[in-house]
PDB file of C-alpha atoms and ligand atoms in Angstrom:
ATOM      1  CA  UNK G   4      31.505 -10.769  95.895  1.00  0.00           C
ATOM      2  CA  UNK G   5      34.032  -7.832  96.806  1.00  0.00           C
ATOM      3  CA  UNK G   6      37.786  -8.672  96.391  1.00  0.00           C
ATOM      4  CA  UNK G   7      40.146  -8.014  99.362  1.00  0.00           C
ATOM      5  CA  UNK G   8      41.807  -4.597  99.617  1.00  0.00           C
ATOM      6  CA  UNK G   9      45.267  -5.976 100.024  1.00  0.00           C
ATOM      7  CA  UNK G  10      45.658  -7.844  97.392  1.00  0.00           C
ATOM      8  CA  UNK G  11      48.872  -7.220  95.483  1.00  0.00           C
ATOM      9  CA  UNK G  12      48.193  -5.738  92.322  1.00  0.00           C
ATOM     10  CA  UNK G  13      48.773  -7.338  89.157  1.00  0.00           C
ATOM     11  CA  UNK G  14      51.492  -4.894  87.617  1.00  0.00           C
ATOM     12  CA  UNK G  15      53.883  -6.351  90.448  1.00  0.00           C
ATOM     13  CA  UNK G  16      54.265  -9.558  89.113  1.00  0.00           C
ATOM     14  CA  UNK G  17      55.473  -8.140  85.649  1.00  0.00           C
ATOM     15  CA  UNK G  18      58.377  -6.016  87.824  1.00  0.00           C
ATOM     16  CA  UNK G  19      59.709  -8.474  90.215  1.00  0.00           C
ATOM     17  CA  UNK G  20      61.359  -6.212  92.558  1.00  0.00           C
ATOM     18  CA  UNK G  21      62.395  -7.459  96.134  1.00  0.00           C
ATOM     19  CA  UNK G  22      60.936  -3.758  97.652  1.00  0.00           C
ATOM     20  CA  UNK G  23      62.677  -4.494 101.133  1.00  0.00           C
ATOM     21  CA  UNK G  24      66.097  -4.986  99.131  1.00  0.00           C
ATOM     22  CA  UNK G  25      65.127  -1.953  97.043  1.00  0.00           C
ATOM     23  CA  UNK G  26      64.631   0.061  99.793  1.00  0.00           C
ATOM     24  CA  UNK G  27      67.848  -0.757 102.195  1.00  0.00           C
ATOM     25  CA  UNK G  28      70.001  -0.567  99.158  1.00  0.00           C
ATOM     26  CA  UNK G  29      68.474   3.125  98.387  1.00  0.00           C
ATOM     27  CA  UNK G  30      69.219   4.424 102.066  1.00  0.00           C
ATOM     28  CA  UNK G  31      72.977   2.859 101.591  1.00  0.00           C
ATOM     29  CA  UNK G  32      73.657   4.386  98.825  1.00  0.00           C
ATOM     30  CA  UNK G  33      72.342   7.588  99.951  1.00  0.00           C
ATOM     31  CA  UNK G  34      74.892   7.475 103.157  1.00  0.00           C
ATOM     32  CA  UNK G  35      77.305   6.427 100.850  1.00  0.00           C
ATOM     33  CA  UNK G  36      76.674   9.708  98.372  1.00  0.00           C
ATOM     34  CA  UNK G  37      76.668  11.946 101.440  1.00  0.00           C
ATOM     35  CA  UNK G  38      79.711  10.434 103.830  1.00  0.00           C
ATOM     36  CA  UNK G  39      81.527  10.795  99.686  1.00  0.00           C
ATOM     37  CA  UNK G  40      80.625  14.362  99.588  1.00  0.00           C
ATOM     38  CA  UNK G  41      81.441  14.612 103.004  1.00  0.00           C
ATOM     39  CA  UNK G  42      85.212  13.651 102.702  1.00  0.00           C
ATOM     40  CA  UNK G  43      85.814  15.315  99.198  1.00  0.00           C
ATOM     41  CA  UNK G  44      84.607  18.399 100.700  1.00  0.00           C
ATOM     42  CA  UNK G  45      87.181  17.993 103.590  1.00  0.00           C
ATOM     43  CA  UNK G  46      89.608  17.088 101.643  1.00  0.00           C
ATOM     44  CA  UNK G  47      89.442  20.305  99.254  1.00  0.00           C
ATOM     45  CA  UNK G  48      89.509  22.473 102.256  1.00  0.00           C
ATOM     46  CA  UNK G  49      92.458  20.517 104.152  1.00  0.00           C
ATOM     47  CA  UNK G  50      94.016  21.787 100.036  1.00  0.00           C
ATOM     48  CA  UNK G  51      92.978  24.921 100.621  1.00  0.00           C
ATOM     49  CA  UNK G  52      94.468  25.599 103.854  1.00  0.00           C
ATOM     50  CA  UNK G  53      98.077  24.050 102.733  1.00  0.00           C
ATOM     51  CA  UNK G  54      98.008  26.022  99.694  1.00  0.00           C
ATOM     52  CA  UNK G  55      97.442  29.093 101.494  1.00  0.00           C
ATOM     53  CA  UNK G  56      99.614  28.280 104.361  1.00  0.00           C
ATOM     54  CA  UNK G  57     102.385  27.385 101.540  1.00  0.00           C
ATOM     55  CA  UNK G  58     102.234  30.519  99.670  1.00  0.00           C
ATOM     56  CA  UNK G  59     105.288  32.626  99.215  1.00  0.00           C
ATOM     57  CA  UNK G  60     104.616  36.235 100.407  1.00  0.00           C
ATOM     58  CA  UNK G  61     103.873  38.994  97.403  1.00  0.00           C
ATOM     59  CA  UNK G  62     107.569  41.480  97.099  1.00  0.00           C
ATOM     60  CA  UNK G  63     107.220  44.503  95.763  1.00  0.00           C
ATOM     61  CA  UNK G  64     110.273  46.178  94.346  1.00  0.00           C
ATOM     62  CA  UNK G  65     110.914  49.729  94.734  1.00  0.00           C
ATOM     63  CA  UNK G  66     109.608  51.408  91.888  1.00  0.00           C
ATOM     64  CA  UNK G  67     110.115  55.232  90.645  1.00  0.00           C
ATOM     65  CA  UNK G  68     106.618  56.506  89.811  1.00  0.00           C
ATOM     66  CA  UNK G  69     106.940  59.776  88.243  1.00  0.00           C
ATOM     67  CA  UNK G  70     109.263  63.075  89.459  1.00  0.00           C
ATOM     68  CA  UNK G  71     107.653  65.497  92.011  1.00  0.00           C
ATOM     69  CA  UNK G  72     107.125  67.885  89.372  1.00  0.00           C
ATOM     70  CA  UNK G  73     105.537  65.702  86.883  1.00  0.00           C
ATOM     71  CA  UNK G  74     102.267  66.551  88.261  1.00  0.00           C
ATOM     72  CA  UNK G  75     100.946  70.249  89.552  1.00  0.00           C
ATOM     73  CA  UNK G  76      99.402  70.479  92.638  1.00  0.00           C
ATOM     74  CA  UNK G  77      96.082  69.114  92.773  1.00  0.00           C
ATOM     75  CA  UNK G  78      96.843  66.966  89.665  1.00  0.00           C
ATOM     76  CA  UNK G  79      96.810  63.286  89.228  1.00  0.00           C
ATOM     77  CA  UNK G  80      98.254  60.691  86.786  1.00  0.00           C
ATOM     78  CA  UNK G  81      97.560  57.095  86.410  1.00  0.00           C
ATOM     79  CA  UNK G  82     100.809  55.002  86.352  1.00  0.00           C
ATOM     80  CA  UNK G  83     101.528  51.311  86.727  1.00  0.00           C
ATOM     81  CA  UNK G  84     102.686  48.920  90.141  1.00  0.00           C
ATOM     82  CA  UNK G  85     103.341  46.545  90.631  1.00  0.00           C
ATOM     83  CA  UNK G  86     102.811  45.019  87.485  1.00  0.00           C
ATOM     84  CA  UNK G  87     101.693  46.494  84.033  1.00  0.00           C
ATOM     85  CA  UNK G  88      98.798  45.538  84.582  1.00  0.00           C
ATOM     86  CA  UNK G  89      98.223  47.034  87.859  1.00  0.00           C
ATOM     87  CA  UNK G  90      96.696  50.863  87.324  1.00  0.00           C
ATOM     88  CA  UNK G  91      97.890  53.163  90.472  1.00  0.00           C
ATOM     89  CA  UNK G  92      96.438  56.659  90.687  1.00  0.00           C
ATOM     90  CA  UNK G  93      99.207  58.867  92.096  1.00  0.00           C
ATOM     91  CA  UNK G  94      97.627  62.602  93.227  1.00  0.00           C
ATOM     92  CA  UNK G  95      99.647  65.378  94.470  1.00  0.00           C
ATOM     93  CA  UNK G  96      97.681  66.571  97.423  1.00  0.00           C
ATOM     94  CA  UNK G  97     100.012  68.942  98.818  1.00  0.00           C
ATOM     95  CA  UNK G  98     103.603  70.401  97.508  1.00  0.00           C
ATOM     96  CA  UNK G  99     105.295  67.634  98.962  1.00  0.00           C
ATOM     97  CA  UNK G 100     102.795  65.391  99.841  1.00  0.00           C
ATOM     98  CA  UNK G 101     101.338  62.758  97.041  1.00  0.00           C
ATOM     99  CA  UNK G 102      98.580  59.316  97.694  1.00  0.00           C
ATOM    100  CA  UNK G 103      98.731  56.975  95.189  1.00  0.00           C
ATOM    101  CA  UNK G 104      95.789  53.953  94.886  1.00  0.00           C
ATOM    102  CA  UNK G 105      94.466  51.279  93.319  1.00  0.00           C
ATOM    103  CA  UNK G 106      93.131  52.512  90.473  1.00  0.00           C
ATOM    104  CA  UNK G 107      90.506  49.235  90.196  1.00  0.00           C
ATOM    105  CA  UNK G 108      87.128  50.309  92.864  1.00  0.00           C
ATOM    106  CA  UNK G 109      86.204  47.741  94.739  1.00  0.00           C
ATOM    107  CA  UNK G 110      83.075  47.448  94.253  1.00  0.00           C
ATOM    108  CA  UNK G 111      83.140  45.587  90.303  1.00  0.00           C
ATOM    109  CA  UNK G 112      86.669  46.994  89.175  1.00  0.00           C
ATOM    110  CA  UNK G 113      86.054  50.000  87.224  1.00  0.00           C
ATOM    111  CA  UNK G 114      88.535  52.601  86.785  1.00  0.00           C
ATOM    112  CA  UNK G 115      88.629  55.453  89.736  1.00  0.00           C
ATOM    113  CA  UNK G 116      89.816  58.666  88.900  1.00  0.00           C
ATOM    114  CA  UNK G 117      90.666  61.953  90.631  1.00  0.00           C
ATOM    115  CA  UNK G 118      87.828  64.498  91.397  1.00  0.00           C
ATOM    116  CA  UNK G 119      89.881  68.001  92.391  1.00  0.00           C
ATOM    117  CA  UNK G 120      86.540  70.262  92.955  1.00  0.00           C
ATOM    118  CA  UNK G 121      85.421  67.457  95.549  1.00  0.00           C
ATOM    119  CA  UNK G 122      89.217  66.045  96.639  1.00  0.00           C
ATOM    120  CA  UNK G 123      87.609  62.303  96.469  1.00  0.00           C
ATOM    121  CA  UNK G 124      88.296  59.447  93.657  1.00  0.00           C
ATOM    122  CA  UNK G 125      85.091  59.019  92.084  1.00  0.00           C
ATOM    123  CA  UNK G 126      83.868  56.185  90.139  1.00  0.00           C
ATOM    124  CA  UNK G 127      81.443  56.562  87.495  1.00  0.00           C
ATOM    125  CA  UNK G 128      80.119  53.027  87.437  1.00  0.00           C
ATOM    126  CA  UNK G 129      77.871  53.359  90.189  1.00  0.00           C
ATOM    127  CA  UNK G 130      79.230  56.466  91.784  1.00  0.00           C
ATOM    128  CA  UNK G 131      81.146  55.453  94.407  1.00  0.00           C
ATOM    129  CA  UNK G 132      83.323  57.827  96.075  1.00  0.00           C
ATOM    130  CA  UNK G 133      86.802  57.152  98.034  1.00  0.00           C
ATOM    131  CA  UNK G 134      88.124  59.622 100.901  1.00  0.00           C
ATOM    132  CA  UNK G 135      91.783  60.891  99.470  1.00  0.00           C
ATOM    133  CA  UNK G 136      93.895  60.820 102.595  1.00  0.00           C
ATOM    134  CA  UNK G 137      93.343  57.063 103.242  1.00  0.00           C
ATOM    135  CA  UNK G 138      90.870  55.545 100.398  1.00  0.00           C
ATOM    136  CA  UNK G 139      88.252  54.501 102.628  1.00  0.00           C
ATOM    137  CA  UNK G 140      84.334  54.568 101.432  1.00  0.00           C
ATOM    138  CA  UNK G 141      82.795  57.929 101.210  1.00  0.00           C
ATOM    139  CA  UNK G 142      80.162  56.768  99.327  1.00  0.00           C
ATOM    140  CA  UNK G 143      77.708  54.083  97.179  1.00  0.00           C
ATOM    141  CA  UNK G 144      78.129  50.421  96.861  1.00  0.00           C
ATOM    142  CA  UNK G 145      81.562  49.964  97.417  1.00  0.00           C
ATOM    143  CA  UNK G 146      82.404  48.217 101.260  1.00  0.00           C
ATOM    144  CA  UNK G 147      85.988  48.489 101.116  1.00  0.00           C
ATOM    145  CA  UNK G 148      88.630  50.894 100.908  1.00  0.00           C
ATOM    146  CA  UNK G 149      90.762  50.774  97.908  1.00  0.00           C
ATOM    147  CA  UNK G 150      94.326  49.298  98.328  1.00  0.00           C
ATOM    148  CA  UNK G 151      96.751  52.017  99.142  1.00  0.00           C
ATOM    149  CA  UNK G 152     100.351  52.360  97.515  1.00  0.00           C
ATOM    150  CA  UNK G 153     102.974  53.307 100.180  1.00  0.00           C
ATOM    151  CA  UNK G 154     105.000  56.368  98.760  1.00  0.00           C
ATOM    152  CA  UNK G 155     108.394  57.922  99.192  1.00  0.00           C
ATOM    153  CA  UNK G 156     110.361  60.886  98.167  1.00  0.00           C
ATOM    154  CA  UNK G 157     113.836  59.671  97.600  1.00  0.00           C
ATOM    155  CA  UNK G 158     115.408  62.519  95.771  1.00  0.00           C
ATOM    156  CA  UNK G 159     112.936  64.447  93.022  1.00  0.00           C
ATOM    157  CA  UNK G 160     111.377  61.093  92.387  1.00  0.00           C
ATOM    158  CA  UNK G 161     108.108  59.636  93.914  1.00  0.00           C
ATOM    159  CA  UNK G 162     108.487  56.140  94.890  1.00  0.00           C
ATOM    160  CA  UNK G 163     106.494  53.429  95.204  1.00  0.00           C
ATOM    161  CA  UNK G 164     107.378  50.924  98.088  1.00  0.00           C
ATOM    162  CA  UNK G 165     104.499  48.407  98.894  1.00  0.00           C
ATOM    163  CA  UNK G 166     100.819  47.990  98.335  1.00  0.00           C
ATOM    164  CA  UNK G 167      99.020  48.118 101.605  1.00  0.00           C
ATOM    165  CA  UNK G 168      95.395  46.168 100.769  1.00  0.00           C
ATOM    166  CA  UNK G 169      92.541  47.209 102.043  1.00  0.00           C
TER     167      UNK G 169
HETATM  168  S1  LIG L  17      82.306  49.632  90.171  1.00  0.00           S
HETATM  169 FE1  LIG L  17      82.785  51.388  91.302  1.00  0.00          FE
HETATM  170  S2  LIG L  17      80.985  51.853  92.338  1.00  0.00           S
HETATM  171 FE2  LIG L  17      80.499  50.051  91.241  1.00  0.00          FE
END
């Protein structure tokens, strides 16, 4: 004689589990994980925002780069601004004309430096090129232009005033 196909097999009376319980308690907990998630995720962004909003904006003092004839025309030199650890490339375009930028590309931060023959910034990481008269993209992987210094002449000395980003 054939046994019944719905029997309950025998292994379920060694693990006496209520499965309806099981089951209701799984889908709470669940909700539970993801409402949790849920609100700490809100709750980091409502910090974000406040911190951001909070934020004191960056001053940049006036700072005397080089004199205008530390550099020939054509010529470049790699100075510091804001901060030490903030490498500027100043180039003297014209007599009385000079750029100065970021000297970190913006594609993975390697150093840019002043091409004359082509009148770009090159970098050699992955050869991206940066127009001279504003820093914007010329060429390769970089998508942004590279944060400009605002100059002045005040005197014979070449100023720096403000970093304009890109
Ligand atoms: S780091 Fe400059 S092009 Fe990649």
């Amino acid at each position: 004689m054939a046994e019944p196909r719905c029997q309950v097999p025998a292994w379920r009376s060694d693990f006496p589990v209520d499965w309806d319980e099981d089951t209701r308690s799984s889908r709470r907990m669940f909700t539970q994980i993801c409402a949790g998630s849920s609100a700490a995720l809100f709750l980091a962004n409502v910090w974000i925002l406040l911190k951001s909003a909070w934020r004191k904006p960056q001053i940049f003092p006036k700072t005397r780069l080089l004199g205008i004839g530390d550099i020939p025309v054509g010529g470049s030199k790699v100075v510091a601004y804001p901060s030490p650890s903030d490498p500027v490339v100043v180039v003297r375009i014209e007599t009385d004309r000079y750029v100065a930028y970021s000297q970190k590309c913006t594609h993975l931060s390697c150093p840019v430096r002043y091409e004359p023959s082509q009148k770009v910034l090159a970098c050699a990481c992955h050869m991206g090129l940066f127009r001279i008269e504003d820093g914007s993209v010329l060429a390769g992987p970089p998508t942004r232009a590279l944060p400009r210094v605002r100059l002045s002449i005040v005197g014979q000395d070449v100023v720096a005033e403000e970093v304009i980003p890109a």
